[in-house]
Short mmCIF file of C-alpha atoms and ligand atoms in Angstrom, two decimals:
data_model
loop_
_atom_site.label_atom_id
_atom_site.label_comp_id
_atom_site.label_asym_id
_atom_site.label_seq_id
_atom_site.Cartn_x
_atom_site.Cartn_y
_atom_site.Cartn_z
CA MET S 25 -27.32 102.36 -42.04
CA HIS S 26 -25.44 103.00 -45.15
CA TRP S 27 -22.64 100.76 -46.78
CA THR S 28 -19.91 101.55 -49.12
CA ALA S 29 -19.91 100.75 -52.79
CA LEU S 30 -17.21 98.94 -54.22
CA ASP S 31 -15.54 99.15 -57.72
CA ILE S 32 -15.09 95.75 -58.41
CA ARG S 33 -15.98 93.59 -61.38
CA ALA S 34 -16.29 90.00 -61.93
CA ASP S 35 -14.63 88.40 -65.06
CA ARG S 36 -16.38 85.43 -66.06
CA GLN S 37 -13.51 84.48 -68.89
CA ARG S 38 -11.39 83.77 -66.27
CA ARG S 39 -10.62 80.12 -65.06
CA GLU S 40 -11.11 81.68 -61.39
CA PRO S 41 -14.05 80.89 -60.05
CA LEU S 42 -16.42 84.38 -59.07
CA TYR S 43 -16.69 84.24 -55.56
CA ARG S 44 -12.64 83.66 -55.13
CA GLN S 45 -12.26 86.63 -57.64
CA ILE S 46 -14.75 88.66 -55.28
CA VAL S 47 -12.65 87.50 -51.98
CA ALA S 48 -9.12 88.08 -53.75
CA HIS S 49 -10.23 91.56 -54.44
CA LEU S 50 -11.96 92.17 -50.99
CA ARG S 51 -8.81 90.50 -49.30
CA GLU S 52 -6.59 93.13 -51.06
CA GLU S 53 -8.54 96.27 -50.37
CA ILE S 54 -9.05 95.16 -46.81
CA ARG S 55 -5.48 94.07 -46.29
CA GLY S 56 -4.34 97.41 -48.26
CA GLY S 57 -6.32 99.63 -45.65
CA ARG S 58 -8.48 100.74 -48.30
CA LEU S 59 -11.51 99.23 -46.75
CA PRO S 60 -10.82 100.25 -43.05
CA PRO S 61 -12.12 98.62 -40.21
CA GLY S 62 -16.06 99.03 -39.59
CA THR S 63 -16.59 99.71 -42.95
CA ARG S 64 -19.91 98.42 -44.38
CA LEU S 65 -19.86 96.29 -47.21
CA PRO S 66 -22.71 96.15 -49.72
CA PRO S 67 -25.47 93.84 -48.80
CA THR S 68 -25.21 90.55 -50.69
CA ARG S 69 -28.29 91.10 -52.97
CA ILE S 70 -26.68 94.48 -54.06
CA LEU S 71 -23.37 93.58 -54.89
CA ALA S 72 -24.69 90.19 -56.52
CA ARG S 73 -27.07 92.38 -59.16
CA GLN S 74 -23.99 94.83 -59.60
CA LEU S 75 -21.56 92.06 -60.39
CA GLY S 76 -24.06 90.11 -62.73
CA VAL S 77 -23.61 87.05 -60.70
CA THR S 78 -26.26 84.81 -58.21
CA ARG S 79 -26.39 86.04 -54.45
CA LEU S 80 -24.94 82.55 -53.67
CA THR S 81 -21.55 83.41 -55.29
CA VAL S 82 -21.63 86.40 -53.24
CA VAL S 83 -22.55 84.60 -49.80
CA ASN S 84 -19.84 82.30 -50.37
CA ALA S 85 -17.30 85.05 -50.93
CA TYR S 86 -18.31 86.78 -47.61
CA ALA S 87 -18.69 83.62 -46.14
CA GLU S 88 -14.70 82.93 -46.93
CA LEU S 89 -13.64 86.49 -45.63
CA GLU S 90 -15.46 85.82 -42.21
CA ALA S 91 -13.68 82.65 -41.89
CA ASP S 92 -10.35 84.56 -42.85
CA GLY S 93 -11.17 86.77 -39.88
CA LEU S 94 -11.32 89.96 -42.19
CA VAL S 95 -14.80 90.85 -41.82
CA THR S 96 -18.03 89.96 -39.27
CA SER S 97 -21.41 89.74 -40.14
CA HIS S 98 -24.24 90.36 -37.78
CA VAL S 99 -27.92 89.28 -38.59
CA GLY S 100 -30.14 92.21 -39.71
CA ARG S 101 -27.34 94.46 -39.63
CA GLY S 102 -24.87 93.51 -42.39
CA THR S 103 -21.35 92.60 -43.42
CA PHE S 104 -18.45 94.67 -41.80
CA VAL S 105 -15.20 95.11 -42.42
CA ALA S 106 -13.28 93.53 -38.98
CA GLY S 107 -11.37 95.54 -36.70
CA THR S 108 -7.83 95.00 -35.31
CA ASP S 109 -7.18 94.49 -31.81
CA GLY S 110 -4.11 96.72 -30.37
CA GLU S 111 -0.83 94.90 -30.10
CA THR S 112 0.59 94.19 -26.69
CA PRO S 113 4.19 93.52 -26.00
CA VAL S 114 2.93 89.70 -25.62
CA ALA S 115 1.48 89.42 -28.97
CA ARG S 116 4.95 91.33 -30.59
CA THR S 117 7.06 88.54 -29.24
CA TRP S 118 4.79 85.69 -29.98
CA PRO S 119 6.50 82.80 -32.30
CA PRO S 120 5.03 82.96 -35.66
CA SER S 121 2.60 80.07 -35.75
CA ALA S 122 2.97 77.11 -38.09
CA THR S 123 0.32 77.94 -39.99
CA PRO S 124 -1.11 81.62 -40.50
CA GLY S 125 -4.83 80.37 -40.74
CA ARG S 126 -6.90 81.24 -37.67
CA PRO S 127 -7.37 78.84 -35.12
CA ALA S 128 -9.97 75.94 -36.06
CA THR S 129 -12.00 76.46 -32.59
CA GLU S 130 -12.25 79.93 -32.89
CA LEU S 131 -13.68 79.81 -36.33
CA LEU S 132 -16.18 76.94 -34.79
CA ASP S 133 -16.71 79.05 -31.74
CA GLU S 134 -17.82 82.09 -33.84
CA PHE S 135 -20.31 80.31 -35.84
CA PHE S 136 -21.97 78.68 -32.71
CA ARG S 137 -22.24 82.33 -31.20
CA MET S 138 -25.27 82.62 -33.71
CA ALA S 139 -26.49 79.41 -32.29
CA ARG S 140 -27.28 81.54 -29.07
CA GLY S 141 -29.80 83.54 -31.00
CA PRO S 142 -33.36 83.48 -29.51
CA GLY S 143 -35.40 80.85 -31.06
CA VAL S 144 -32.67 79.00 -32.51
CA ILE S 145 -33.05 75.04 -32.16
CA ALA S 146 -29.36 73.64 -31.64
CA ILE S 147 -28.20 70.75 -33.42
CA HIS S 148 -24.63 71.69 -34.07
CA SER S 149 -23.03 70.42 -30.61
CA PRO S 150 -23.91 67.79 -28.08
CA THR S 151 -25.95 69.17 -25.23
CA ALA S 152 -26.26 67.28 -21.93
CA LEU S 153 -29.32 65.31 -21.53
CA ARG S 154 -29.83 66.51 -18.14
CA GLU S 155 -32.00 63.77 -16.76
CA LEU S 156 -29.64 60.97 -17.51
CA VAL S 157 -26.35 62.13 -16.10
CA PRO S 158 -25.81 59.99 -13.04
CA VAL S 159 -25.62 63.03 -10.60
CA LYS S 160 -26.96 60.89 -7.70
CA GLU S 161 -24.74 58.36 -8.18
CA LEU S 162 -21.96 60.28 -8.27
CA GLN S 163 -23.06 62.34 -5.22
CA ARG S 164 -23.11 58.77 -2.90
CA ALA S 165 -19.83 57.67 -4.28
CA MET S 166 -18.16 61.26 -3.30
CA ALA S 167 -19.67 61.00 0.09
CA ALA S 168 -18.41 57.29 0.77
CA VAL S 169 -14.96 58.02 -0.51
CA LEU S 170 -14.85 61.19 1.77
CA ARG S 171 -15.84 59.34 4.50
CA ARG S 172 -13.50 55.98 3.75
CA GLU S 173 -10.66 58.05 3.18
CA GLY S 174 -10.70 61.60 4.71
CA ALA S 175 -7.60 63.97 3.54
CA GLU S 176 -6.31 61.07 1.91
CA ALA S 177 -8.42 61.43 -0.84
CA VAL S 178 -7.86 64.91 -1.36
CA GLY S 179 -4.17 65.16 -0.91
CA TYR S 180 -1.12 64.79 -3.65
CA ASP S 181 -1.16 61.81 -5.41
CA ALA S 182 1.17 59.76 -7.43
CA PRO S 183 1.71 61.31 -11.09
CA GLY S 184 0.56 58.33 -13.57
CA GLY S 185 -2.51 58.13 -11.36
CA TYR S 186 -4.44 55.99 -8.82
CA ALA S 187 -3.23 52.52 -8.70
CA PRO S 188 -6.45 50.75 -8.38
CA LEU S 189 -8.13 52.73 -11.11
CA ARG S 190 -5.25 51.72 -13.50
CA GLU S 191 -6.00 48.18 -12.46
CA TRP S 192 -9.61 48.07 -12.90
CA LEU S 193 -8.72 49.66 -16.51
CA GLY S 194 -6.05 47.33 -17.15
CA GLU S 195 -8.76 44.28 -16.48
CA HIS S 196 -11.28 46.01 -18.35
CA LEU S 197 -9.54 46.80 -21.42
CA SER S 198 -9.08 43.07 -21.97
CA GLU S 199 -12.68 42.82 -22.79
CA ILE S 200 -11.97 44.83 -25.82
CA GLY S 201 -9.15 43.12 -26.55
CA ILE S 202 -6.46 45.06 -25.14
CA ARG S 203 -3.69 43.80 -23.08
CA ALA S 204 -2.03 46.54 -20.93
CA ALA S 205 -0.92 45.83 -17.65
CA ALA S 206 -1.53 48.68 -14.98
CA ASP S 207 2.45 49.79 -15.45
CA SER S 208 1.32 50.64 -18.93
CA ILE S 209 -1.38 53.07 -18.28
CA VAL S 210 -1.06 56.57 -17.46
CA ILE S 211 -4.25 58.61 -15.86
CA THR S 212 -4.97 62.20 -17.62
CA ALA S 213 -7.11 65.00 -17.39
CA GLY S 214 -9.32 63.75 -19.78
CA THR S 215 -8.97 62.35 -23.61
CA GLN S 216 -7.79 65.24 -24.52
CA GLN S 217 -5.01 65.67 -22.09
CA ALA S 218 -3.58 62.54 -23.22
CA ILE S 219 -3.48 63.35 -26.76
CA ASP S 220 -1.54 66.79 -25.53
CA LEU S 221 1.13 64.53 -23.65
CA VAL S 222 1.74 62.01 -27.03
CA THR S 223 2.35 65.39 -29.26
CA LYS S 224 4.31 66.83 -26.72
CA LEU S 225 6.75 63.61 -26.61
CA LEU S 226 6.44 63.12 -30.13
CA VAL S 227 6.33 65.92 -32.21
CA GLN S 228 8.60 68.60 -33.21
CA PRO S 229 8.28 72.17 -35.12
CA GLY S 230 8.12 71.14 -38.46
CA ASP S 231 7.11 67.67 -38.10
CA VAL S 232 4.35 66.38 -40.41
CA VAL S 233 1.84 64.89 -38.45
CA PHE S 234 -1.05 63.40 -40.48
CA THR S 235 -4.40 63.19 -39.46
CA ASP S 236 -8.35 62.21 -40.44
CA SER S 237 -9.75 64.80 -42.73
CA PRO S 238 -12.07 65.73 -41.32
CA THR S 239 -11.07 65.50 -37.89
CA TYR S 240 -11.49 66.35 -34.08
CA VAL S 241 -11.14 70.05 -34.26
CA VAL S 242 -9.48 70.54 -31.23
CA VAL S 243 -6.45 68.28 -32.21
CA ILE S 244 -5.67 70.55 -35.33
CA ASP S 245 -5.05 73.54 -32.92
CA LEU S 246 -3.34 71.40 -30.82
CA LEU S 247 -0.74 70.47 -33.60
CA GLU S 248 -0.28 73.72 -34.79
CA ALA S 249 0.57 75.68 -31.59
CA ARG S 250 2.98 72.59 -31.11
CA GLY S 251 4.49 73.85 -34.87
CA ALA S 252 3.54 70.65 -36.94
CA ARG S 253 2.46 70.58 -40.76
CA ILE S 254 -0.87 68.95 -40.74
CA ILE S 255 -1.78 66.43 -43.82
CA GLY S 256 -5.42 65.45 -43.87
CA VAL S 257 -5.92 61.65 -45.08
CA PRO S 258 -9.15 61.93 -46.78
CA MET S 259 -11.96 59.67 -45.68
CA ASP S 260 -14.33 57.29 -47.26
CA ALA S 261 -17.41 55.41 -45.67
CA GLU S 262 -15.19 52.85 -44.03
CA GLY S 263 -12.47 55.40 -42.34
CA ALA S 264 -9.44 57.06 -43.59
CA ARG S 265 -8.43 56.06 -47.30
CA LEU S 266 -5.04 53.85 -46.55
CA ASP S 267 -4.32 53.89 -50.44
CA ILE S 268 -3.67 57.47 -50.59
CA MET S 269 -2.35 57.67 -46.97
CA GLU S 270 0.63 55.18 -48.28
CA THR S 271 1.53 57.42 -51.11
CA LEU S 272 1.44 60.41 -48.49
CA ILE S 273 3.57 58.58 -46.09
CA VAL S 274 6.11 57.51 -48.62
CA ARG S 275 6.11 61.65 -49.67
CA TYR S 276 5.81 62.87 -46.08
CA ARG S 277 7.58 60.49 -43.77
CA PRO S 278 5.02 61.70 -41.16
CA ARG S 279 6.19 61.62 -37.25
CA LEU S 280 2.48 60.38 -36.15
CA PHE S 281 -1.18 59.72 -37.32
CA PHE S 282 -3.77 60.98 -35.37
CA THR S 283 -7.03 58.96 -35.85
CA MET S 284 -10.93 58.55 -34.65
CA PRO S 285 -11.91 54.81 -35.90
CA THR S 286 -14.51 54.38 -33.71
CA PHE S 287 -17.65 56.90 -34.26
CA HIS S 288 -15.39 59.80 -35.56
CA ASN S 289 -16.19 63.21 -34.78
CA PRO S 290 -17.34 65.16 -36.85
CA THR S 291 -18.28 62.40 -39.65
CA GLY S 292 -19.55 59.33 -37.35
CA ILE S 293 -17.78 57.29 -39.35
CA THR S 294 -16.66 53.75 -38.24
CA MET S 295 -13.64 52.19 -39.58
CA SER S 296 -14.34 48.55 -40.98
CA LEU S 297 -12.20 45.51 -39.42
CA GLU S 298 -10.50 44.91 -42.65
CA ARG S 299 -9.39 48.47 -42.86
CA ARG S 300 -8.22 48.52 -39.18
CA ARG S 301 -6.14 45.32 -40.01
CA ARG S 302 -4.72 47.06 -42.76
CA LEU S 303 -3.88 50.28 -41.23
CA VAL S 304 -2.16 48.58 -38.33
CA THR S 305 0.03 46.45 -41.13
CA LEU S 306 0.66 49.91 -42.95
CA ALA S 307 1.98 51.64 -39.71
CA ARG S 308 4.27 48.50 -38.63
CA ARG S 309 5.81 48.83 -42.36
CA HIS S 310 6.81 52.02 -42.35
CA GLN S 311 7.25 52.64 -38.22
CA LEU S 312 4.62 54.70 -38.17
CA PRO S 313 3.10 55.71 -34.74
CA VAL S 314 -0.52 56.12 -34.69
CA LEU S 315 -2.17 57.69 -31.99
CA GLU S 316 -5.91 56.27 -31.81
CA ASP S 317 -8.35 58.35 -29.97
CA ASP S 318 -11.48 56.31 -28.99
CA VAL S 319 -13.11 58.48 -26.66
CA HIS S 320 -16.88 57.69 -28.07
CA ARG S 321 -16.33 53.62 -28.00
CA ASP S 322 -18.56 53.32 -24.74
CA LEU S 323 -21.52 55.41 -26.84
CA TRP S 324 -22.51 52.30 -29.51
CA PHE S 325 -25.50 51.13 -30.74
CA THR S 326 -24.28 48.10 -32.55
CA PRO S 327 -20.76 47.16 -31.02
CA PRO S 328 -18.05 48.16 -32.97
CA PRO S 329 -14.94 46.40 -34.19
CA PRO S 330 -12.09 46.11 -31.69
CA PRO S 331 -9.92 48.98 -31.32
CA LEU S 332 -6.82 49.20 -33.37
CA ARG S 333 -4.32 48.78 -30.31
CA ALA S 334 -5.90 45.23 -29.92
CA LEU S 335 -4.50 44.40 -33.49
CA ASP S 336 -1.36 45.88 -32.91
CA ARG S 337 1.52 43.33 -32.00
CA HIS S 338 4.22 45.58 -32.53
CA GLY S 339 3.85 48.66 -30.42
CA VAL S 340 2.51 51.14 -33.13
CA VAL S 341 -0.48 52.12 -31.70
CA LEU S 342 -0.91 54.46 -29.01
CA TYR S 343 -4.34 54.56 -27.22
CA ALA S 344 -6.32 57.24 -25.78
CA SER S 345 -9.90 57.46 -24.25
CA GLY S 346 -11.68 58.93 -21.77
CA LEU S 347 -13.63 57.57 -18.78
CA THR S 348 -16.07 60.77 -18.12
CA LYS S 349 -17.16 62.18 -21.78
CA SER S 350 -19.18 59.35 -22.51
CA LEU S 351 -21.18 59.53 -19.77
CA LEU S 352 -21.76 63.36 -19.83
CA LEU S 353 -19.51 63.76 -17.16
CA GLY S 354 -16.95 65.43 -19.17
CA GLY S 355 -16.16 68.24 -16.96
CA LEU S 356 -14.72 66.11 -14.33
CA ARG S 357 -11.54 65.57 -16.63
CA LEU S 358 -10.76 62.20 -16.33
CA GLY S 359 -9.38 59.73 -19.53
CA PHE S 360 -5.99 57.62 -19.87
CA LEU S 361 -3.47 56.79 -22.17
CA VAL S 362 -2.16 53.14 -22.82
CA VAL S 363 1.78 53.49 -24.33
CA PRO S 364 4.35 50.43 -24.37
CA PRO S 365 5.80 49.92 -21.08
CA GLU S 366 9.49 50.85 -21.98
CA VAL S 367 8.32 54.46 -22.54
CA LYS S 368 5.96 54.91 -19.93
CA ARG S 369 8.61 56.70 -17.70
CA GLN S 370 8.86 59.57 -19.95
CA PHE S 371 5.21 59.77 -20.71
CA VAL S 372 4.93 60.08 -16.49
CA THR S 373 7.26 62.65 -16.44
CA ALA S 374 5.60 64.46 -19.16
CA LYS S 375 2.12 64.19 -16.90
CA GLN S 376 3.96 65.57 -13.79
CA ALA S 377 5.40 68.34 -15.74
CA ALA S 378 1.95 69.43 -17.04
CA ASP S 379 -0.11 69.13 -13.71
CA LEU S 380 1.72 67.07 -11.18
CA HIS S 381 -1.24 64.48 -11.39
CA THR S 382 -4.95 64.17 -12.05
CA ASN S 383 -7.53 65.06 -9.43
CA SER S 384 -7.05 62.51 -6.58
CA LEU S 385 -10.74 62.81 -5.72
CA ILE S 386 -12.29 62.31 -8.96
CA GLN S 387 -10.01 59.65 -9.70
CA ARG S 388 -11.33 57.56 -6.14
CA VAL S 389 -14.83 58.69 -7.24
CA MET S 390 -14.93 56.83 -10.85
CA ASP S 391 -12.58 53.98 -9.32
CA THR S 392 -15.66 53.55 -6.92
CA LEU S 393 -18.41 53.95 -9.40
CA LEU S 394 -16.48 51.43 -11.72
CA ARG S 395 -16.02 49.01 -9.54
CA GLN S 396 -19.37 48.94 -7.95
CA GLY S 397 -20.91 48.75 -11.61
CA ARG S 398 -23.03 52.02 -10.71
CA LEU S 399 -22.62 53.46 -14.34
CA GLU S 400 -23.64 50.32 -16.38
CA ARG S 401 -27.46 51.47 -16.13
CA PRO S 402 -26.86 55.11 -16.62
CA MET S 403 -24.77 54.08 -19.89
CA VAL S 404 -27.56 51.57 -20.82
CA ARG S 405 -30.22 54.55 -20.80
CA LEU S 406 -27.65 56.94 -22.54
CA ARG S 407 -26.95 54.25 -25.29
CA GLN S 408 -30.76 54.01 -25.94
CA ALA S 409 -31.25 57.44 -25.73
CA LEU S 410 -29.04 58.42 -28.38
CA GLN S 411 -29.84 55.52 -30.52
CA ALA S 412 -33.48 56.62 -30.47
CA ARG S 413 -32.51 60.19 -31.17
CA ARG S 414 -30.00 58.95 -34.17
CA ASP S 415 -33.11 57.07 -35.42
CA ARG S 416 -35.43 59.99 -35.19
CA MET S 417 -33.02 62.53 -37.25
CA VAL S 418 -32.32 59.79 -39.75
CA ASP S 419 -36.28 59.77 -40.58
CA ALA S 420 -36.42 63.31 -40.71
CA LEU S 421 -33.74 63.64 -42.86
CA GLU S 422 -35.14 60.79 -45.32
CA ARG S 423 -38.74 62.72 -44.93
CA GLU S 424 -37.06 66.50 -45.42
CA MET S 425 -34.27 66.82 -47.01
CA PRO S 426 -34.30 67.61 -51.02
CA GLU S 427 -32.71 65.32 -53.73
CA GLY S 428 -28.75 65.32 -54.02
CA ILE S 429 -28.16 65.74 -49.98
CA ARG S 430 -26.48 62.85 -48.25
CA TRP S 431 -25.68 61.80 -44.59
CA THR S 432 -24.17 59.21 -42.42
CA VAL S 433 -25.88 57.10 -40.72
CA PRO S 434 -23.49 56.57 -37.37
CA GLU S 435 -23.63 53.20 -35.48
CA GLY S 436 -22.99 55.05 -32.09
CA GLY S 437 -21.62 58.38 -30.77
CA TYR S 438 -23.27 61.89 -31.16
CA HIS S 439 -22.82 63.56 -34.61
CA LEU S 440 -23.45 62.30 -38.15
CA TRP S 441 -22.41 64.39 -41.42
CA LEU S 442 -24.24 65.82 -44.01
CA SER S 443 -22.83 66.05 -47.87
CA LEU S 444 -24.01 68.62 -49.91
CA PRO S 445 -24.06 68.56 -53.63
CA PRO S 446 -21.53 70.47 -55.54
CA GLY S 447 -21.68 74.28 -55.70
CA ILE S 448 -23.29 74.56 -52.03
CA SER S 449 -21.01 75.61 -49.46
CA GLY S 450 -20.95 74.72 -45.77
CA VAL S 451 -20.41 77.77 -44.83
CA ALA S 452 -23.62 79.08 -46.77
CA LEU S 453 -25.88 76.44 -45.36
CA TYR S 454 -24.94 77.10 -41.77
CA ARG S 455 -25.85 81.09 -42.58
CA ALA S 456 -28.80 79.99 -44.35
CA ALA S 457 -29.87 77.66 -41.82
CA ILE S 458 -29.26 80.51 -39.14
CA GLN S 459 -31.53 82.72 -40.94
CA HIS S 460 -34.33 79.79 -40.79
CA GLY S 461 -33.58 79.27 -36.75
CA VAL S 462 -31.34 76.26 -36.79
CA ALA S 463 -27.72 75.77 -36.12
CA VAL S 464 -25.41 73.00 -37.57
CA ALA S 465 -21.81 73.23 -37.62
CA PRO S 466 -20.59 73.95 -40.80
CA GLY S 467 -17.53 71.11 -41.95
CA MET S 468 -14.92 73.87 -42.81
CA PRO S 469 -13.36 74.40 -39.42
CA PHE S 470 -12.88 70.40 -39.41
CA PHE S 471 -10.52 70.24 -42.32
CA PRO S 472 -6.73 71.07 -41.34
CA ASP S 473 -6.61 73.02 -44.48
CA ARG S 474 -9.64 74.93 -43.48
CA GLU S 475 -11.30 74.12 -47.11
CA ASP S 476 -14.90 74.34 -47.59
CA ARG S 477 -15.83 70.95 -49.06
CA GLY S 478 -19.98 71.27 -48.69
CA HIS S 479 -20.44 69.57 -45.44
CA ALA S 480 -21.85 70.15 -42.27
CA ARG S 481 -21.92 68.50 -38.66
CA LEU S 482 -25.11 67.60 -37.04
CA THR S 483 -25.61 66.07 -33.61
CA PHE S 484 -28.51 64.21 -32.43
CA ALA S 485 -27.68 64.40 -28.61
CA VAL S 486 -30.46 66.98 -28.43
CA GLU S 487 -32.36 67.19 -25.44
CA SER S 488 -35.85 67.24 -26.79
CA PRO S 489 -36.26 64.93 -29.74
CA ALA S 490 -39.24 67.23 -31.21
CA ALA S 491 -36.60 69.75 -31.65
CA ILE S 492 -35.03 67.48 -33.76
CA ASP S 493 -37.80 67.17 -36.34
CA GLN S 494 -38.36 70.77 -36.22
CA GLY S 495 -34.71 71.59 -36.72
CA VAL S 496 -34.50 69.13 -39.51
CA ARG S 497 -37.25 70.67 -41.44
CA ARG S 498 -35.87 74.35 -40.94
CA LEU S 499 -32.35 73.11 -42.31
CA ALA S 500 -34.23 71.48 -45.08
CA THR S 501 -35.77 74.78 -45.81
CA ALA S 502 -32.30 76.43 -45.94
CA ALA S 503 -30.97 73.64 -48.22
CA ARG S 504 -34.09 74.09 -50.73
CA GLN S 505 -33.42 77.95 -51.22
CA LEU S 506 -29.69 77.27 -51.97
CA LEU S 507 -29.99 74.81 -54.22
CA ARG S 508 -32.92 76.95 -55.92
CA ALA S 509 -30.41 79.98 -55.94
CA ARG S 510 -27.44 77.89 -57.15
CA ARG S 511 -26.47 78.38 -61.21
CA PRO S 512 -24.89 76.01 -63.06
CA ASP S 513 -21.72 78.03 -62.76
CA ASP S 514 -21.57 77.84 -58.93
CA SER S 515 -20.75 74.01 -59.19
CA ARG S 516 -17.32 75.01 -59.84
CA ASP S 517 -16.85 77.14 -56.77
CA LEU S 518 -16.48 73.93 -54.60
CA ARG S 519 -14.50 70.90 -55.03
CA ARG S 520 -16.57 67.51 -54.81
CA PRO S 521 -17.64 65.88 -51.09
CA VAL S 522 -15.15 63.48 -49.76
CA ILE S 523 -17.52 61.47 -48.34
C1 PLP T 30 -12.78 63.15 -30.50
C2 PLP T 30 -13.04 63.55 -28.94
N1 PLP T 30 -11.58 63.55 -28.56
C3 PLP T 30 -11.33 64.02 -27.36
C4 PLP T 30 -12.38 64.64 -26.66
C5 PLP T 30 -11.78 65.14 -25.64
O1 PLP T 30 -12.61 64.39 -24.30
P1 PLP T 30 -12.29 64.53 -22.89
O2 PLP T 30 -13.35 65.18 -22.54
O3 PLP T 30 -12.25 62.75 -22.42
O4 PLP T 30 -10.93 65.38 -22.73
C6 PLP T 30 -13.18 64.98 -27.29
C7 PLP T 30 -14.33 65.75 -27.04
O5 PLP T 30 -15.14 66.48 -27.38
C8 PLP T 30 -13.58 64.29 -28.85
O6 PLP T 30 -14.75 65.04 -29.58
#
């Protein structure tokens, strides 16, 4: 199939990196209609030769255009100018979004689509370790609840949640230092809904919200949909950088800080105890509500420090967590929120407005399982399996990865975070990795500003441990190829890695 030649030049005298010059030119041509939908762009090798730049420079440029939704690429067929969908009346009346970028989850899904190709080893997103999912326990508990409660178990319920489950939670949370009476707990449809309710009640359009940078990708979309302006707080090996955060607080007066101090998604980092204490003090001093997402806590290999909520004596921390995700039962959608008792009523009203209440049967089933201690053994087995896979992935990375690439070694959770040397973009690594038959998650969609800072997220929650070795070997081959293709001037193309 033929491609369209481009009238374009790269100017080495300009300070603007070469790949950005290519992006700017093509963006203008596409937006101006001079390159209509369906136009095939020149193959990277050919455009690189025409411009006298490295192929990596063109790969980076195409990757950025793809991330912006302006082009789509198909392995083996080439890169094409994306089509525009016909506008429906609903689309025309849609309120303008606070951020013009594409939804972060949409970007990620697009990347993940290529991971489904034949023979591609997937180490981009956790997969269920099927034999460890407590299906039998669930089956028995469900039958027992239906036998015991019959119609009661499937009727409408209290909006704040099933009282015995809230009581069990109140007792259990004291083991991690959280003092929460049953009436300060709201049961939600997953941790996700707990986060959603907090932003609904606290965040107005135009408000500034801080998140870790990078952060949990769905929260970026959630906050943008509320019209919030997100400012990312950079992280280091101990969590969010509080020195930078304090300056940002003074400048932006944020309404909320969303953070995941324990087994962070996507980096796997756990905030140190010392930093947790300083964060709570900082938040209290500036009266900044903090929303703590603790959904991965139970998946520890080394017990983590207490949650921020346990260190907070002044009611600045709202605590969200899940009851199902960490047991590979995420589809059951069960989570909870711990809030100060004086605002409980507003949260219950918001919960009722959202979906009346969380599934009555599932709340009772989980309550039964938790009270009978039937989930303890499955949890131990899952932790052991994840830890063994974490070790296997770290060993493989040490064995295979070329010089200059670094990674985190998480003490729990599902993910680790790869940092590439300057000049190599996470999206370029992702694309090269797909060519070599392995899928990772490029780091870019996890940053609120969608900047590619040269990272990738890898998951060790992979069913077959042998796939970890092979996946990392393929990834290392892709990384070596990119390193070889890198020229000194490419190192200006990217900012230095944050972590
Ligand atoms: C960091 C983080 N928070 C929250 C969630 C949502 O959890 P739940 O299934 O309990 O809604 C996820 C799911 O992937 C997550 O990674």
